[in-house]
mmCIF file of C-alpha atoms and ligand atoms in Angstrom:
data_model
loop_
_atom_site.group_PDB
_atom_site.id
_atom_site.type_symbol
_atom_site.label_atom_id
_atom_site.label_comp_id
_atom_site.label_asym_id
_atom_site.label_seq_id
_atom_site.Cartn_x
_atom_site.Cartn_y
_atom_site.Cartn_z
ATOM 1 C CA MET A 396 0.000 0.000 0.000
ATOM 2 C CA VAL A 397 1.153 3.509 -0.712
ATOM 3 C CA TYR A 398 1.249 6.174 1.977
ATOM 4 C CA TYR A 399 -0.046 9.733 1.712
ATOM 5 C CA ILE A 400 1.357 12.950 3.190
ATOM 6 C CA ARG A 401 -1.503 14.462 5.226
ATOM 7 C CA PHE A 402 -1.792 17.849 6.892
ATOM 8 C CA LEU A 403 -2.918 17.416 10.509
ATOM 9 C CA LYS A 404 -2.454 21.188 10.760
ATOM 10 C CA THR A 405 -2.344 23.046 7.466
ATOM 11 C CA PRO A 406 0.592 25.436 6.846
ATOM 12 C CA ARG A 407 0.673 28.778 8.629
ATOM 13 C CA THR A 408 3.009 31.759 8.416
ATOM 14 C CA GLN A 409 4.939 33.238 11.296
ATOM 15 C CA ILE A 410 6.564 36.647 10.870
ATOM 16 C CA VAL A 411 9.271 37.711 13.301
ATOM 17 C CA LYS A 412 11.042 41.033 12.686
ATOM 18 C CA GLY A 413 10.225 40.846 8.988
ATOM 19 C CA PHE A 414 11.488 37.260 8.589
ATOM 20 C CA VAL A 415 8.921 34.754 7.406
ATOM 21 C CA SER A 416 8.796 31.047 8.185
ATOM 22 C CA VAL A 417 6.074 28.488 7.554
ATOM 23 C CA SER A 418 5.149 25.526 9.724
ATOM 24 C CA ALA A 419 2.726 22.623 9.379
ATOM 25 C CA LEU A 420 1.971 19.394 11.193
ATOM 26 C CA ILE A 421 1.962 16.360 8.919
ATOM 27 C CA SER A 422 1.415 12.646 9.134
ATOM 28 C CA ILE A 423 2.114 9.867 6.623
ATOM 29 C CA THR A 424 -0.667 7.280 6.603
ATOM 30 C CA THR A 425 -2.467 4.764 4.417
ATOM 31 C CA ASP A 426 -5.674 5.657 2.556
ATOM 32 C CA LEU A 427 -7.676 4.110 5.401
ATOM 33 C CA GLY A 428 -5.645 6.075 7.971
ATOM 34 C CA ASP A 429 -5.130 2.809 9.882
ATOM 35 C CA ALA A 430 -1.296 2.736 9.772
ATOM 36 C CA PHE A 431 1.540 5.238 9.914
ATOM 37 C CA LEU A 432 4.568 4.818 7.666
ATOM 38 C CA ALA A 433 7.011 2.610 9.594
ATOM 39 C CA GLU A 434 10.067 3.446 7.506
ATOM 40 C CA ASP A 435 12.480 6.397 7.563
ATOM 41 C CA VAL A 436 11.892 8.751 4.641
ATOM 42 C CA GLU A 437 13.777 11.856 3.572
ATOM 43 C CA LEU A 438 11.228 14.568 2.827
ATOM 44 C CA GLN A 439 11.506 17.598 0.594
ATOM 45 C CA VAL A 440 9.650 20.668 1.843
ATOM 46 C CA GLN A 441 9.127 23.442 -0.684
ATOM 47 C CA LEU A 442 7.553 26.861 -0.347
ATOM 48 C CA ILE A 443 6.421 27.850 -3.828
ATOM 49 C CA ASP A 444 5.448 31.288 -5.131
ATOM 50 C CA VAL A 445 1.932 31.139 -6.616
ATOM 51 C CA SER A 446 1.202 34.875 -6.572
ATOM 52 C CA ASP A 447 0.019 34.631 -10.168
ATOM 53 C CA PRO A 448 -2.213 31.523 -10.410
ATOM 54 C CA GLU A 449 -2.450 31.848 -14.192
ATOM 55 C CA THR A 450 1.327 31.571 -14.550
ATOM 56 C CA GLU A 451 1.533 28.870 -11.875
ATOM 57 C CA SER A 452 -0.762 26.503 -13.786
ATOM 58 C CA LYS A 453 1.450 26.836 -16.883
ATOM 59 C CA LEU A 454 4.829 26.378 -15.191
ATOM 60 C CA THR A 455 7.286 24.033 -16.897
ATOM 61 C CA SER A 456 9.690 22.037 -14.719
ATOM 62 C CA LYS A 457 12.414 24.671 -15.356
ATOM 63 C CA SER A 458 10.280 27.674 -14.441
ATOM 64 C CA LYS A 459 8.825 25.682 -11.523
ATOM 65 C CA SER A 460 12.269 25.553 -9.911
ATOM 66 C CA ALA A 461 12.497 29.340 -10.218
ATOM 67 C CA ALA A 462 9.229 29.668 -8.275
ATOM 68 C CA ILE A 463 10.581 27.701 -5.287
ATOM 69 C CA VAL A 464 11.178 30.241 -2.527
ATOM 70 C CA ILE A 465 12.414 27.791 0.123
ATOM 71 C CA ASP A 466 13.607 24.205 -0.451
ATOM 72 C CA ASN A 467 14.364 22.322 2.807
ATOM 73 C CA THR A 468 14.689 18.687 3.748
ATOM 74 C CA ASN A 469 13.185 16.971 6.760
ATOM 75 C CA LYS A 470 13.129 13.424 8.001
ATOM 76 C CA TRP A 471 10.173 11.205 8.812
ATOM 77 C CA GLU A 472 11.338 8.480 11.175
ATOM 78 C CA ALA A 473 9.834 5.027 11.553
ATOM 79 C CA GLY A 474 7.593 4.887 14.620
ATOM 80 C CA LYS A 475 6.401 8.490 14.255
ATOM 81 C CA ARG A 476 2.707 9.390 14.101
ATOM 82 C CA GLU A 477 3.223 13.043 13.224
ATOM 83 C CA LEU A 478 5.979 15.442 12.287
ATOM 84 C CA LYS A 479 6.181 19.188 12.747
ATOM 85 C CA ILE A 480 7.686 20.835 9.719
ATOM 86 C CA SER A 481 9.183 24.327 9.891
ATOM 87 C CA THR A 482 10.932 26.065 7.048
ATOM 88 C CA ASN A 483 13.928 28.392 7.405
ATOM 89 C CA SER A 484 13.112 32.026 8.229
ATOM 90 C CA ILE A 485 13.790 34.296 5.276
ATOM 91 C CA LYS A 486 13.049 37.807 4.001
ATOM 92 C CA ILE A 487 10.356 37.419 1.365
ATOM 93 C CA ASP A 488 10.359 39.491 -1.804
ATOM 94 C CA LYS A 489 7.500 42.042 -1.622
ATOM 95 C CA LYS A 490 6.255 40.857 -5.045
ATOM 96 C CA ILE A 491 5.363 37.463 -3.512
ATOM 97 C CA SER A 492 1.871 37.596 -2.087
ATOM 98 C CA LYS A 493 0.740 33.945 -2.136
ATOM 99 C CA VAL A 494 2.607 30.683 -1.627
ATOM 100 C CA VAL A 495 1.843 26.976 -1.279
ATOM 101 C CA LEU A 496 3.723 24.459 0.856
ATOM 102 C CA ALA A 497 4.557 21.160 -0.849
ATOM 103 C CA VAL A 498 5.800 18.118 1.071
ATOM 104 C CA GLY A 499 6.882 14.898 -0.576
ATOM 105 C CA PRO A 500 9.523 12.186 -0.678
ATOM 106 C CA LYS A 501 12.955 13.284 -1.868
ATOM 107 C CA ILE A 502 13.573 11.331 -5.062
ATOM 108 C CA GLY A 503 17.174 11.490 -6.300
ATOM 109 C CA GLY A 504 18.274 14.970 -7.296
ATOM 110 C CA SER A 505 14.852 15.912 -8.685
ATOM 111 C CA THR A 506 13.122 19.074 -7.446
ATOM 112 C CA THR A 507 9.687 18.010 -8.673
ATOM 113 C CA LEU A 508 7.381 16.359 -6.184
ATOM 114 C CA ASP A 509 4.706 15.402 -8.761
ATOM 115 C CA THR A 510 3.697 11.736 -8.412
ATOM 116 C CA ASP A 511 4.525 9.727 -11.532
ATOM 117 C CA LEU A 512 1.467 7.631 -12.431
ATOM 118 C CA SER A 513 2.585 6.858 -15.975
ATOM 119 C CA ASP A 514 3.682 3.353 -14.974
ATOM 120 C CA ALA A 515 3.051 1.245 -11.842
ATOM 121 C CA LYS A 516 6.818 0.762 -11.455
ATOM 122 C CA ARG A 517 7.360 4.507 -11.118
ATOM 123 C CA VAL A 518 4.807 5.130 -8.362
ATOM 124 C CA PRO A 519 6.643 6.163 -5.183
ATOM 125 C CA LEU A 520 5.825 4.687 -1.770
ATOM 126 C CA VAL A 521 4.877 8.141 -0.454
ATOM 127 C CA ILE A 522 2.455 10.419 -2.313
ATOM 128 C CA ALA A 523 3.305 14.129 -2.018
ATOM 129 C CA GLY A 524 0.800 16.850 -1.097
ATOM 130 C CA TRP A 525 0.452 20.596 -1.809
ATOM 131 C CA SER A 526 -1.377 23.027 0.450
ATOM 132 C CA ALA A 527 -3.928 25.574 -0.735
ATOM 133 C CA PRO A 528 -2.421 29.017 -1.470
ATOM 134 C CA PHE A 529 -1.965 31.255 1.582
ATOM 135 C CA ALA A 530 -0.598 34.762 2.221
ATOM 136 C CA VAL A 531 2.992 35.335 3.359
ATOM 137 C CA ALA A 532 2.888 39.058 4.085
ATOM 138 C CA GLN A 533 0.729 38.531 7.162
ATOM 139 C CA HIS A 534 0.024 35.773 9.702
ATOM 140 C CA SER A 535 -2.274 33.362 7.896
ATOM 141 C CA GLU A 536 -3.292 29.739 7.659
ATOM 142 C CA ALA A 537 -4.003 27.595 4.585
ATOM 143 C CA GLU A 538 -7.474 26.167 3.967
ATOM 144 C CA LYS A 539 -8.047 22.582 5.195
ATOM 145 C CA VAL A 540 -7.472 20.896 1.842
ATOM 146 C CA ILE A 541 -4.526 19.150 0.173
ATOM 147 C CA GLU A 542 -3.745 18.778 -3.502
ATOM 148 C CA ARG A 543 -2.231 15.740 -5.219
ATOM 149 C CA ARG A 544 -0.390 16.337 -8.473
ATOM 150 C CA PHE A 545 0.188 13.433 -10.842
ATOM 151 C CA VAL A 546 2.050 13.016 -14.110
ATOM 152 C CA LEU A 547 0.225 10.720 -16.519
ATOM 153 C CA GLN A 548 1.445 9.088 -19.725
ATOM 154 C CA ASN A 549 2.174 11.604 -22.526
ATOM 155 C CA ASP A 550 3.388 13.929 -19.767
ATOM 156 C CA THR A 551 -0.105 15.289 -19.044
ATOM 157 C CA ARG A 552 -0.854 16.523 -15.505
ATOM 158 C CA LEU A 553 -3.711 15.459 -13.241
ATOM 159 C CA ARG A 554 -4.496 17.699 -10.250
ATOM 160 C CA ILE A 555 -6.901 16.532 -7.550
ATOM 161 C CA TRP A 556 -7.908 18.205 -4.289
ATOM 162 C CA GLU A 557 -8.797 16.278 -1.141
ATOM 163 C CA GLU A 558 -10.054 17.443 2.224
ATOM 164 C CA THR A 559 -7.662 17.027 5.139
ATOM 165 C CA GLY A 560 -10.023 15.246 7.589
ATOM 166 C CA ASN A 561 -10.642 11.519 7.845
ATOM 167 C CA ASN A 562 -13.809 11.462 5.761
ATOM 168 C CA ILE A 563 -13.972 8.361 3.532
ATOM 169 C CA ALA A 564 -15.391 10.091 0.465
ATOM 170 C CA ARG A 565 -13.306 13.209 0.358
ATOM 171 C CA HIS A 566 -9.889 11.710 -0.258
ATOM 172 C CA ILE A 567 -8.151 9.410 -2.749
ATOM 173 C CA TRP A 568 -7.921 5.635 -2.333
ATOM 174 C CA ASP A 569 -5.211 3.241 -3.550
ATOM 175 C CA ALA A 570 -7.493 1.393 -5.970
ATOM 176 C CA ALA A 571 -8.038 4.701 -7.791
ATOM 177 C CA LEU A 572 -4.315 4.983 -8.548
ATOM 178 C CA ALA A 573 -4.227 1.431 -9.951
ATOM 179 C CA ALA A 574 -7.422 2.088 -11.961
ATOM 180 C CA ILE A 575 -5.786 5.106 -13.620
ATOM 181 C CA ILE A 576 -2.676 3.082 -14.514
ATOM 182 C CA CYS A 577 -4.897 0.320 -15.938
ATOM 183 C CA LEU A 578 -6.970 2.837 -17.963
ATOM 184 C CA GLN A 579 -3.796 4.406 -19.370
ATOM 185 C CA ASP A 580 -2.315 1.022 -20.335
ATOM 186 C CA THR A 581 -5.606 0.105 -21.971
ATOM 187 C CA ASN A 582 -5.758 3.371 -23.876
ATOM 188 C CA THR A 583 -2.203 3.096 -25.220
ATOM 189 C CA SER A 584 -1.889 -0.165 -27.099
ATOM 190 C CA GLY A 585 1.437 -1.379 -25.571
ATOM 191 C CA LYS A 586 0.767 -3.218 -22.300
ATOM 192 C CA CYS A 587 -2.984 -3.630 -22.549
ATOM 193 C CA SER A 588 -4.403 -6.474 -20.454
ATOM 194 C CA MET A 589 -8.023 -5.599 -21.255
ATOM 195 C CA PRO A 590 -8.532 -5.845 -25.039
ATOM 196 C CA ARG A 591 -12.350 -5.622 -24.804
ATOM 197 C CA LEU A 592 -12.130 -2.392 -22.890
ATOM 198 C CA GLN A 593 -9.543 -1.178 -25.362
ATOM 199 C CA SER A 594 -11.904 -1.774 -28.281
ATOM 200 C CA ARG A 595 -14.481 0.436 -26.472
ATOM 201 C CA PHE A 596 -11.898 3.188 -26.269
ATOM 202 C CA ARG A 597 -11.031 2.762 -29.950
ATOM 203 C CA ALA A 598 -14.716 2.903 -30.947
ATOM 204 C CA GLN A 599 -15.069 6.286 -29.284
ATOM 205 C CA SER A 600 -13.204 7.944 -32.148
ATOM 206 C CA LYS A 601 -16.534 7.551 -33.981
ATOM 207 C CA GLU A 602 -18.915 8.184 -31.103
ATOM 208 C CA GLN A 603 -18.427 9.910 -27.769
ATOM 209 C CA LEU A 604 -17.898 7.320 -24.997
ATOM 210 C CA GLN A 605 -20.595 7.670 -22.307
ATOM 211 C CA VAL A 606 -19.184 6.941 -18.852
ATOM 212 C CA ILE A 607 -20.711 6.968 -15.382
ATOM 213 C CA GLU A 608 -18.684 6.549 -12.184
ATOM 214 C CA LEU A 609 -20.254 5.321 -8.931
ATOM 215 C CA GLY A 610 -18.821 6.323 -5.540
ATOM 216 C CA SER A 611 -16.372 8.633 -7.274
ATOM 217 C CA GLY A 612 -15.185 10.393 -4.086
ATOM 218 C CA CYS A 613 -12.979 13.311 -5.174
ATOM 219 C CA GLY A 614 -13.506 12.260 -8.800
ATOM 220 C CA ILE A 615 -9.927 11.189 -9.516
ATOM 221 C CA VAL A 616 -10.675 8.179 -11.766
ATOM 222 C CA GLY A 617 -13.442 9.726 -13.874
ATOM 223 C CA ILE A 618 -11.533 12.980 -14.289
ATOM 224 C CA ALA A 619 -8.349 11.108 -15.279
ATOM 225 C CA LEU A 620 -10.329 9.214 -17.924
ATOM 226 C CA ALA A 621 -11.861 12.451 -19.238
ATOM 227 C CA GLN A 622 -8.311 13.828 -19.608
ATOM 228 C CA MET A 623 -6.992 10.660 -21.257
ATOM 229 C CA LEU A 624 -9.742 10.105 -23.807
ATOM 230 C CA PHE A 625 -10.565 13.119 -25.877
ATOM 231 C CA ARG A 626 -14.229 13.904 -26.191
ATOM 232 C CA CYS A 627 -15.759 11.465 -23.733
ATOM 233 C CA SER A 628 -18.681 12.248 -21.474
ATOM 234 C CA VAL A 629 -18.193 11.387 -17.791
ATOM 235 C CA THR A 630 -20.890 11.612 -15.121
ATOM 236 C CA LEU A 631 -19.334 11.383 -11.656
ATOM 237 C CA THR A 632 -21.672 10.330 -8.870
ATOM 238 C CA ASP A 633 -21.527 9.975 -5.091
ATOM 239 C CA LEU A 634 -23.329 11.176 -1.980
ATOM 240 C CA ALA A 635 -24.043 14.925 -1.634
ATOM 241 C CA GLU A 636 -21.227 15.283 0.917
ATOM 242 C CA VAL A 637 -18.597 15.356 -1.870
ATOM 243 C CA ASN A 638 -20.231 18.379 -3.569
ATOM 244 C CA ASP A 639 -17.633 20.987 -2.562
ATOM 245 C CA ILE A 640 -14.468 18.982 -3.218
ATOM 246 C CA MET A 641 -15.917 17.643 -6.474
ATOM 247 C CA GLU A 642 -16.801 21.143 -7.658
ATOM 248 C CA ARG A 643 -13.218 22.222 -7.040
ATOM 249 C CA ASN A 644 -11.829 19.265 -9.011
ATOM 250 C CA LEU A 645 -14.305 19.640 -11.852
ATOM 251 C CA GLN A 646 -13.309 23.271 -12.218
ATOM 252 C CA ILE A 647 -9.686 22.223 -12.877
ATOM 253 C CA ALA A 648 -10.880 19.427 -15.171
ATOM 254 C CA GLN A 649 -12.701 21.967 -17.323
ATOM 255 C CA SER A 650 -9.389 23.147 -18.743
ATOM 256 C CA ALA A 651 -7.364 19.917 -18.330
ATOM 257 C CA ALA A 652 -10.076 17.854 -20.050
ATOM 258 C CA ALA A 653 -11.499 20.642 -22.171
ATOM 259 C CA GLU A 654 -12.616 18.378 -25.033
ATOM 260 C CA SER A 655 -14.567 16.035 -22.751
ATOM 261 C CA GLU A 656 -17.734 16.686 -20.768
ATOM 262 C CA THR A 657 -17.598 16.165 -16.996
ATOM 263 C CA ARG A 658 -20.404 16.687 -14.501
ATOM 264 C CA PHE A 659 -21.402 15.589 -11.016
ATOM 265 C CA ARG A 660 -24.727 14.330 -9.758
ATOM 266 C CA VAL A 661 -25.782 12.862 -6.458
ATOM 267 C CA LEU A 662 -26.489 9.134 -6.745
ATOM 268 C CA ASP A 663 -27.090 7.215 -3.520
ATOM 269 C CA TRP A 664 -27.062 3.446 -4.149
ATOM 270 C CA GLU A 665 -29.667 3.016 -1.413
ATOM 271 C CA GLU A 666 -32.194 5.180 -3.259
ATOM 272 C CA GLU A 667 -34.343 4.576 -6.318
ATOM 273 C CA LEU A 668 -32.383 5.415 -9.478
ATOM 274 C CA ASP A 669 -33.694 8.542 -11.255
ATOM 275 C CA ALA A 670 -35.048 7.696 -14.707
ATOM 276 C CA ASP A 671 -32.812 10.246 -16.455
ATOM 277 C CA VAL A 672 -29.644 8.416 -15.329
ATOM 278 C CA THR A 673 -30.464 5.599 -17.716
ATOM 279 C CA GLU A 674 -31.974 7.718 -20.505
ATOM 280 C CA LYS A 675 -28.826 7.782 -22.651
ATOM 281 C CA PRO A 676 -27.019 4.480 -23.356
ATOM 282 C CA ILE A 677 -23.958 4.045 -21.146
ATOM 283 C CA ASP A 678 -20.754 2.437 -22.490
ATOM 284 C CA LEU A 679 -18.670 2.184 -19.330
ATOM 285 C CA VAL A 680 -19.373 2.201 -15.586
ATOM 286 C CA LEU A 681 -16.400 2.911 -13.279
ATOM 287 C CA VAL A 682 -16.289 1.646 -9.686
ATOM 288 C CA SER A 683 -13.116 2.200 -7.662
ATOM 289 C CA ASP A 684 -12.592 1.044 -4.070
ATOM 290 C CA CYS A 685 -16.313 0.786 -3.330
ATOM 291 C CA THR A 686 -16.519 -2.837 -2.200
ATOM 292 C CA TYR A 687 -14.968 -2.421 1.264
ATOM 293 C CA ASN A 688 -18.317 -2.345 3.086
ATOM 294 C CA ALA A 689 -20.224 -5.614 2.741
ATOM 295 C CA ASP A 690 -23.447 -3.983 4.033
ATOM 296 C CA SER A 691 -23.653 -1.669 1.033
ATOM 297 C CA LEU A 692 -22.808 -4.302 -1.592
ATOM 298 C CA PRO A 693 -26.418 -5.399 -2.349
ATOM 299 C CA ALA A 694 -27.393 -1.770 -3.045
ATOM 300 C CA LEU A 695 -24.269 -1.178 -5.158
ATOM 301 C CA VAL A 696 -24.839 -4.312 -7.242
ATOM 302 C CA GLN A 697 -28.516 -3.426 -7.671
ATOM 303 C CA VAL A 698 -27.515 -0.074 -9.185
ATOM 304 C CA LEU A 699 -24.986 -1.784 -11.476
ATOM 305 C CA ASP A 700 -27.663 -4.268 -12.520
ATOM 306 C CA ARG A 701 -30.135 -1.453 -13.305
ATOM 307 C CA LEU A 702 -27.534 0.441 -15.327
ATOM 308 C CA VAL A 703 -26.577 -2.618 -17.385
ATOM 309 C CA GLN A 704 -30.220 -3.626 -17.895
ATOM 310 C CA ALA A 705 -30.827 -0.181 -19.378
ATOM 311 C CA SER A 706 -27.604 -0.331 -21.447
ATOM 312 C CA PRO A 707 -27.014 -4.053 -22.176
ATOM 313 C CA ALA A 708 -23.785 -3.387 -24.059
ATOM 314 C CA ALA A 709 -22.265 -1.522 -21.108
ATOM 315 C CA VAL A 710 -19.192 -2.853 -19.321
ATOM 316 C CA VAL A 711 -18.327 -2.227 -15.668
ATOM 317 C CA LEU A 712 -14.708 -1.683 -14.603
ATOM 318 C CA VAL A 713 -14.257 -2.501 -10.914
ATOM 319 C CA SER A 714 -11.003 -1.692 -9.153
ATOM 320 C CA LEU A 715 -10.628 -3.242 -5.723
ATOM 321 C CA LYS A 716 -8.180 -3.716 -2.954
ATOM 322 C CA ARG A 717 -9.243 -6.615 -0.738
ATOM 323 C CA ARG A 718 -9.488 -5.461 2.830
ATOM 324 C CA HIS A 719 -11.879 -8.132 4.256
ATOM 325 C CA GLU A 720 -12.980 -11.661 3.399
ATOM 326 C CA SER A 721 -16.561 -10.350 3.299
ATOM 327 C CA GLU A 722 -15.863 -8.515 0.028
ATOM 328 C CA ALA A 723 -16.109 -11.856 -1.805
ATOM 329 C CA VAL A 724 -19.902 -11.439 -1.536
ATOM 330 C CA PHE A 725 -19.600 -8.801 -4.256
ATOM 331 C CA PHE A 726 -18.737 -11.496 -6.815
ATOM 332 C CA ASP A 727 -21.672 -13.709 -5.733
ATOM 333 C CA LEU A 728 -24.067 -10.780 -6.057
ATOM 334 C CA MET A 729 -22.699 -9.840 -9.487
ATOM 335 C CA ARG A 730 -23.132 -13.451 -10.650
ATOM 336 C CA GLN A 731 -26.750 -13.476 -9.431
ATOM 337 C CA SER A 732 -27.309 -10.352 -11.543
ATOM 338 C CA ALA A 733 -25.929 -12.148 -14.620
ATOM 339 C CA LEU A 734 -22.890 -9.868 -14.671
ATOM 340 C CA VAL A 735 -19.845 -11.955 -15.482
ATOM 341 C CA VAL A 736 -16.128 -11.221 -15.457
ATOM 342 C CA LEU A 737 -15.051 -10.593 -19.052
ATOM 343 C CA GLU A 738 -11.472 -9.593 -18.338
ATOM 344 C CA GLU A 739 -9.281 -9.205 -15.286
ATOM 345 C CA SER A 740 -5.828 -7.993 -14.371
ATOM 346 C CA VAL A 741 -3.759 -7.334 -11.282
ATOM 347 C CA HIS A 742 -1.753 -4.177 -10.711
ATOM 348 C CA SER A 743 0.985 -3.733 -8.130
ATOM 349 C CA LEU A 744 1.561 -0.647 -6.041
ATOM 350 C CA PRO A 745 4.601 -0.225 -3.808
ATOM 351 C CA ALA A 746 4.440 -1.223 -0.151
ATOM 352 C CA PRO A 747 6.966 -0.741 2.678
ATOM 353 C CA TYR A 748 10.151 -2.798 2.779
ATOM 354 C CA SER A 749 10.165 -3.149 -1.030
ATOM 355 C CA GLU A 750 7.031 -5.279 -0.981
ATOM 356 C CA GLN A 751 4.136 -5.011 -3.427
ATOM 357 C CA ASP A 752 0.443 -4.398 -2.840
ATOM 358 C CA ARG A 753 -2.142 -6.066 -5.115
ATOM 359 C CA ILE A 754 -5.004 -4.154 -6.670
ATOM 360 C CA GLU A 755 -7.456 -6.243 -8.682
ATOM 361 C CA MET A 756 -9.232 -4.942 -11.772
ATOM 362 C CA TYR A 757 -12.306 -6.671 -13.224
ATOM 363 C CA LEU A 758 -14.250 -5.869 -16.366
ATOM 364 C CA PHE A 759 -17.817 -7.145 -15.976
ATOM 365 C CA GLY A 760 -20.481 -7.377 -18.644
ATOM 366 C CA ARG A 761 -23.728 -9.115 -19.413
ATOM 367 C CA GLN A 762 -23.485 -12.818 -20.112
ATOM 368 C CA ALA A 763 -24.153 -13.427 -23.829
ATOM 369 C CA ASP A 764 -27.485 -15.335 -24.268
HETATM 370 C C1 LIG B 1009 -13.364 4.287 -0.472
HETATM 371 S S1 LIG B 1009 -14.198 5.580 -1.251
HETATM 372 C C2 LIG B 1009 -13.565 5.494 -2.905
HETATM 373 C C3 LIG B 1009 -13.580 6.843 -3.567
HETATM 374 C C4 LIG B 1009 -12.988 6.860 -4.974
HETATM 375 N N1 LIG B 1009 -13.736 6.029 -5.866
HETATM 376 C C5 LIG B 1009 -11.532 6.466 -4.966
HETATM 377 O O1 LIG B 1009 -11.217 5.330 -5.370
HETATM 378 O O2 LIG B 1009 -10.689 7.285 -4.583
HETATM 379 C C6 LIG B 1009 -15.852 4.889 -1.449
HETATM 380 C C7 LIG B 1009 -16.842 5.869 -2.026
HETATM 381 O O3 LIG B 1009 -18.137 5.238 -2.105
HETATM 382 C C8 LIG B 1009 -19.103 6.200 -1.727
HETATM 383 N N2 LIG B 1009 -20.326 5.552 -1.227
HETATM 384 C C9 LIG B 1009 -20.452 4.768 -0.133
HETATM 385 N N3 LIG B 1009 -21.751 4.434 0.043
HETATM 386 C C10 LIG B 1009 -22.447 5.021 -0.969
HETATM 387 C C11 LIG B 1009 -23.809 5.040 -1.336
HETATM 388 N N4 LIG B 1009 -24.732 4.423 -0.616
HETATM 389 N N5 LIG B 1009 -24.170 5.712 -2.430
HETATM 390 C C12 LIG B 1009 -23.233 6.364 -3.176
HETATM 391 N N6 LIG B 1009 -21.916 6.398 -2.880
HETATM 392 C C13 LIG B 1009 -21.526 5.727 -1.791
HETATM 393 C C14 LIG B 1009 -18.426 7.004 -0.630
HETATM 394 O O4 LIG B 1009 -19.078 8.234 -0.426
HETATM 395 C C15 LIG B 1009 -17.007 7.111 -1.170
HETATM 396 O O5 LIG B 1009 -16.824 8.232 -1.970
#
């Protein structure tokens, strides 16, 4: 399992006699928040000038380095549950009004902290995080959110905001990272392990692929797909509680996935499906890390069944990390709904002590009569 930098206390500025320093309290935990990283890791802590957000979004790796105001290292030690990070105190140029604090694993001599998702082998054990912009000319505190920045194949960037609390829906889960790697491999012919899914992607050059994601959380998988496939239509769905974080991510997706359509709607598996959800034929249903709670599986499978009944040619891509034995019920319920596994693959993510974590991917579809 990978580990995520989390802000227990978001960055804040201290100003003493005109010298500015920034501090934050971080932790490094799993997606579930049930374990702290039990390995020493060298961390890179960067204060980055984002006074002009327009310029910031267009920075190349060379100009990015120029925007780094402070670049410090810090050490996370095995056995820790939290770490206070404080930057050096420096005089800040008056032209700098807003900064962000980025914390991530130090990887070789590189200054970039972006997480490489172009290939499973390149994913680091620790996923870096960026704070929201905050002022440096006065005492201030960053908003309680954290941004993840990923590099996808073809060097495109994926930016996703999470909330800092422990809420299940409002942060990213490991299976989402594996799902994105699988979708990329499927989209680029090379290492594809899902040829049926690939032919769906190929067919979309003629017609716009219609995609719906269930339990999309922050929207990372659906948004990544919208960026990868030009001109697809992705409806992200979840409970109403993700509204704010989703809106933030969809706003970024509007330029990053400008050719595709992305939207959010509330869809609670426990409630009757609105008729308009099934009005237009769906090609692909995405489900990432939604099988962890056995109690909600009957409702989830019922929604999948309804969607595929309305669009019999639809396929369902399920990405799952087994956390309990009880998740096996999902497969029994899918079988009862005549949804069979058409294709499957396993993706590895790094785990401590050079071990590997397994994420399973299944493509389900209706059994041919
Ligand atoms: C573990 S999170 C996975 C989020 C995201 N797919 C990812 O992989 O990062 C499970 C998601 O399922 C959603 N969920 C749980 N029960 C639900 C329900 N009854 N109806 C709709 N969504 C639900 C949660 O709100 C949460 O966003």
